[in-house]
Short mmCIF file of C-alpha atoms in Angstrom, two decimals:
data_model
loop_
_atom_site.label_atom_id
_atom_site.label_comp_id
_atom_site.label_asym_id
_atom_site.label_seq_id
_atom_site.Cartn_x
_atom_site.Cartn_y
_atom_site.Cartn_z
CA UNK A 11 0.00 0.00 0.00
CA UNK A 12 1.42 3.40 -1.01
CA UNK A 13 2.00 6.09 1.56
CA UNK A 14 -0.69 8.32 0.05
CA UNK A 15 -3.32 5.57 -0.08
CA UNK A 16 -6.12 5.76 2.47
CA UNK A 17 -8.79 3.38 3.64
CA UNK A 18 -12.41 4.43 3.65
CA UNK A 19 -15.85 2.93 3.96
CA UNK A 20 -19.14 4.23 2.53
CA UNK A 21 -21.29 6.27 4.85
CA UNK A 22 -23.89 4.30 6.76
CA UNK A 23 -27.00 5.31 8.71
CA UNK A 24 -26.16 6.51 12.20
CA UNK A 25 -27.97 3.87 14.27
CA UNK A 26 -25.85 1.89 16.72
CA UNK A 27 -25.83 -1.38 14.77
CA UNK A 28 -24.43 0.33 11.67
CA UNK A 29 -21.84 2.20 13.72
CA UNK A 30 -20.63 -1.11 15.21
CA UNK A 31 -20.62 -2.73 11.77
CA UNK A 32 -18.57 0.10 10.21
CA UNK A 33 -16.15 0.08 13.16
CA UNK A 34 -15.65 -3.67 12.90
CA UNK A 35 -15.28 -3.47 9.12
CA UNK A 36 -12.60 -0.79 9.45
CA UNK A 37 -10.68 -2.96 11.92
CA UNK A 38 -10.84 -5.85 9.46
CA UNK A 39 -9.63 -3.69 6.55
CA UNK A 40 -6.69 -2.31 8.54
CA UNK A 41 -5.79 -5.78 9.86
CA UNK A 42 -5.87 -7.32 6.37
CA UNK A 43 -3.82 -4.45 4.91
CA UNK A 44 -1.09 -4.70 7.55
CA UNK A 45 -1.07 -8.51 7.47
CA UNK A 46 -0.62 -8.46 3.68
CA UNK A 47 2.26 -5.97 4.00
CA UNK A 48 4.00 -8.18 6.57
CA UNK A 49 3.51 -11.40 4.61
CA UNK A 50 4.60 -9.79 1.33
CA UNK A 51 7.73 -8.35 2.92
CA UNK A 52 6.68 -4.70 2.42
CA UNK A 53 6.94 -4.49 6.23
CA UNK A 54 10.04 -6.37 7.33
CA UNK A 55 10.94 -8.12 10.62
CA UNK A 56 11.83 -5.49 13.19
CA UNK A 57 10.01 -2.63 11.44
CA UNK A 58 8.12 -0.38 13.90
CA UNK A 59 4.32 -0.38 13.83
CA UNK A 60 3.65 3.12 15.12
CA UNK A 61 -0.05 3.84 15.55
CA UNK A 62 0.24 7.55 14.68
CA UNK A 63 2.35 6.94 11.55
CA UNK A 64 0.06 4.12 10.40
CA UNK A 65 -3.02 6.24 11.10
CA UNK A 66 -1.70 8.99 8.84
CA UNK A 67 -0.55 6.62 6.12
CA UNK A 68 -3.77 4.59 6.00
CA UNK A 69 -6.08 7.54 6.56
CA UNK A 70 -7.95 6.08 9.53
CA UNK A 71 -8.18 6.86 13.23
CA UNK A 72 -5.76 5.31 15.71
CA UNK A 73 -8.43 3.11 17.33
CA UNK A 74 -8.78 0.55 14.47
CA UNK A 75 -4.98 0.66 14.12
CA UNK A 76 -4.57 -0.37 17.77
CA UNK A 77 -7.16 -3.13 17.40
CA UNK A 78 -5.46 -4.42 14.24
CA UNK A 79 -2.07 -4.44 16.00
CA UNK A 80 -3.55 -6.44 18.88
CA UNK A 81 -4.80 -9.00 16.38
CA UNK A 82 -1.42 -9.15 14.63
CA UNK A 83 0.23 -9.74 18.01
CA UNK A 84 -2.29 -12.48 18.83
CA UNK A 85 -1.40 -14.44 15.67
CA UNK A 86 2.33 -13.97 16.12
CA UNK A 87 3.06 -11.52 13.28
CA UNK A 88 3.87 -8.62 15.62
CA UNK A 89 5.22 -8.12 19.11
CA UNK A 90 4.68 -5.45 21.74
CA UNK A 91 7.74 -4.20 23.61
CA UNK A 92 7.17 -2.33 26.87
CA UNK A 93 7.86 1.44 26.58
CA UNK A 94 8.90 1.04 22.93
CA UNK A 95 5.78 0.06 21.00
CA UNK A 96 4.85 -2.62 18.49
CA UNK A 97 7.10 -4.16 15.85
CA UNK A 98 6.93 -6.71 13.06
CA UNK A 99 7.99 -9.95 14.68
CA UNK A 100 11.62 -11.02 14.28
CA UNK A 101 12.24 -14.72 15.01
CA UNK A 102 15.54 -16.37 15.86
CA UNK A 103 16.58 -19.61 14.17
CA UNK A 104 15.96 -21.42 17.47
CA UNK A 105 12.40 -20.05 17.65
CA UNK A 106 11.72 -21.01 14.04
CA UNK A 107 12.86 -24.58 14.70
CA UNK A 108 10.78 -24.76 17.89
CA UNK A 109 7.62 -23.56 16.14
CA UNK A 110 8.03 -26.05 13.31
CA UNK A 111 8.74 -28.97 15.63
CA UNK A 112 5.46 -28.19 17.37
CA UNK A 113 3.70 -27.76 14.04
CA UNK A 114 5.13 -31.07 12.76
CA UNK A 115 3.82 -32.94 15.80
CA UNK A 116 0.35 -31.37 15.62
CA UNK A 117 0.01 -31.69 11.84
CA UNK A 118 1.16 -35.31 12.01
CA UNK A 119 -1.42 -36.22 14.65
CA UNK A 120 -4.18 -34.43 12.72
CA UNK A 121 -3.33 -36.29 9.50
CA UNK A 122 -3.21 -39.60 11.35
CA UNK A 123 -6.63 -39.05 12.91
CA UNK A 124 -8.10 -37.62 9.70
CA UNK A 125 -7.14 -40.75 7.73
CA UNK A 126 -9.94 -42.75 9.34
CA UNK A 127 -12.36 -39.84 9.91
CA UNK A 128 -12.25 -37.72 6.75
CA UNK A 129 -15.54 -37.41 4.87
CA UNK A 130 -16.04 -37.93 1.15
CA UNK A 131 -16.77 -34.22 0.78
CA UNK A 132 -13.51 -33.34 2.52
CA UNK A 133 -11.60 -35.77 0.29
CA UNK A 134 -13.10 -34.05 -2.76
CA UNK A 135 -12.11 -30.62 -1.44
CA UNK A 136 -8.54 -31.76 -0.74
CA UNK A 137 -8.22 -33.23 -4.24
CA UNK A 138 -9.46 -29.97 -5.77
CA UNK A 139 -7.05 -27.90 -3.70
CA UNK A 140 -4.09 -30.08 -4.68
CA UNK A 141 -5.07 -29.65 -8.31
CA UNK A 142 -5.38 -25.87 -7.94
CA UNK A 143 -1.95 -25.61 -6.31
CA UNK A 144 -0.29 -27.81 -8.94
CA UNK A 145 -1.84 -25.82 -11.80
CA UNK A 146 -0.51 -22.61 -10.25
CA UNK A 147 3.14 -23.82 -10.29
CA UNK A 148 4.06 -22.00 -13.55
CA UNK A 149 2.76 -18.70 -12.14
CA UNK A 150 3.92 -19.21 -8.52
CA UNK A 151 1.35 -16.76 -7.13
CA UNK A 152 2.37 -16.72 -3.46
CA UNK A 153 -0.83 -15.08 -2.24
CA UNK A 154 -3.01 -17.75 -3.90
CA UNK A 155 -0.75 -20.51 -2.61
CA UNK A 156 -0.96 -19.21 0.95
CA UNK A 157 -4.76 -19.22 0.79
CA UNK A 158 -4.95 -22.71 -0.71
CA UNK A 159 -2.35 -23.96 1.75
CA UNK A 160 -4.44 -22.73 4.66
CA UNK A 161 -7.58 -24.35 3.25
CA UNK A 162 -5.75 -27.65 2.66
CA UNK A 163 -4.34 -27.91 6.16
CA UNK A 164 -7.44 -26.58 7.91
CA UNK A 165 -9.57 -29.29 6.25
CA UNK A 166 -7.22 -31.93 7.63
CA UNK A 167 -7.26 -30.29 11.07
CA UNK A 168 -11.07 -30.31 10.98
CA UNK A 169 -11.22 -33.89 9.68
CA UNK A 170 -9.29 -35.07 12.75
CA UNK A 171 -12.47 -34.43 14.80
CA UNK A 172 -10.44 -33.36 17.82
CA UNK A 173 -11.35 -29.75 18.71
CA UNK A 174 -8.49 -29.25 21.16
CA UNK A 175 -5.84 -30.50 18.75
CA UNK A 176 -7.45 -28.53 15.91
CA UNK A 177 -7.32 -25.35 18.00
CA UNK A 178 -3.63 -25.85 18.82
CA UNK A 179 -2.79 -26.69 15.20
CA UNK A 180 -4.48 -23.49 14.00
CA UNK A 181 -2.75 -21.45 16.72
CA UNK A 182 0.71 -22.56 15.62
CA UNK A 183 -0.24 -22.34 11.96
CA UNK A 184 -0.95 -18.63 12.49
CA UNK A 185 2.32 -18.16 14.36
CA UNK A 186 4.21 -19.34 11.28
CA UNK A 187 2.33 -17.29 8.66
CA UNK A 188 5.18 -14.86 8.11
CA UNK A 189 7.65 -17.74 7.78
CA UNK A 190 5.47 -19.66 5.34
CA UNK A 191 5.41 -16.71 2.93
CA UNK A 192 9.20 -16.50 3.23
CA UNK A 193 9.63 -20.21 2.51
CA UNK A 194 7.55 -20.04 -0.67
CA UNK A 195 9.82 -17.31 -2.01
CA UNK A 196 12.80 -19.70 -1.84
CA UNK A 197 13.77 -21.31 -5.18
CA UNK A 198 11.90 -24.56 -5.83
CA UNK A 199 9.90 -24.54 -2.58
CA UNK A 200 6.57 -23.83 -4.28
CA UNK A 201 6.80 -27.00 -6.41
CA UNK A 202 8.22 -28.99 -3.51
CA UNK A 203 5.34 -27.99 -1.23
CA UNK A 204 2.84 -29.11 -3.89
CA UNK A 205 4.49 -32.53 -4.07
CA UNK A 206 4.42 -32.82 -0.27
CA UNK A 207 0.73 -31.93 -0.16
CA UNK A 208 0.04 -34.60 -2.76
CA UNK A 209 1.91 -37.24 -0.70
CA UNK A 210 -0.06 -36.33 2.41
CA UNK A 211 -3.33 -36.60 0.50
CA UNK A 212 -2.40 -39.90 -1.17
CA UNK A 213 -1.65 -41.43 2.23
CA UNK A 214 -4.97 -40.20 3.63
CA UNK A 215 -6.91 -41.53 0.63
CA UNK A 216 -5.11 -44.88 0.92
CA UNK A 217 -6.02 -45.16 4.61
CA UNK A 218 -2.31 -45.18 5.50
CA UNK A 219 -2.26 -43.63 8.97
CA UNK A 220 1.50 -44.00 9.45
CA UNK A 221 2.22 -42.59 6.01
CA UNK A 222 -0.13 -39.64 6.49
CA UNK A 223 1.45 -38.75 9.83
CA UNK A 224 5.01 -39.11 8.53
CA UNK A 225 4.32 -37.12 5.35
CA UNK A 226 2.70 -34.32 7.34
CA UNK A 227 5.60 -34.16 9.79
CA UNK A 228 8.16 -34.07 6.98
CA UNK A 229 6.21 -31.34 5.19
CA UNK A 230 6.58 -29.06 8.22
CA UNK A 231 10.19 -29.98 8.92
CA UNK A 232 11.16 -29.45 5.28
CA UNK A 233 9.81 -25.91 5.54
CA UNK A 234 11.92 -25.35 8.65
CA UNK A 235 14.99 -26.78 6.90
CA UNK A 236 14.52 -24.53 3.90
CA UNK A 237 14.02 -21.37 5.97
CA UNK A 238 16.85 -21.95 8.43
CA UNK A 239 19.27 -22.91 5.64
CA UNK A 240 18.47 -19.60 3.92
CA UNK A 241 19.48 -17.91 7.20
CA UNK A 242 22.82 -19.73 7.28
CA UNK A 243 21.88 -22.56 9.67
CA UNK A 244 23.21 -25.92 8.45
CA UNK A 245 22.73 -28.26 11.45
CA UNK A 246 20.37 -31.24 11.28
CA UNK A 247 16.66 -30.61 11.89
#
């Protein structure tokens, strides 16, 4: 978003319900705009997220900016530092590895459980998503891939029929959003991720619980390996 761009919503009647709706919509617009800038790299790790500066740049009041920053913090894309303000989250190699070990364990369990619980409709949706991602390889549209990737994994989380595990899996998925966009920018990772998704799905469709769990774990760990190697880390993961 350019510095002279501003966000605006059409005027609405002044009753309380419309006021709440407009306020909530503005929060959502600001949140989506800032999230896209972080994931695209327009806002980089360590960049300050100053409410006054963002308010002027986006052309909105500071209140929806503060609410959007709280949401970014809650999903792990930003951090709040006492007496200094909010910043785009900067992760150490150790933190990246930790997050992906947790993600690998949770994704593996979800795939294992989903193998015997997935519905025919969910299988159809997973097949369609794999096809969409594979057809997009020549274009390598990262934004589309991120959306399809979320849909693919969230279907498997849901198919596990374990609300607590699903909630944890989604929590750590959100914490790695910034990293996932980074990984897809690395040479060859887009195609590699598509192949890994296909292996996960093939194991689920074959009723191979061990294979589904192992493929899902490796998918997460391969992402960690790619990211940390790009940061100069060459130890075993």
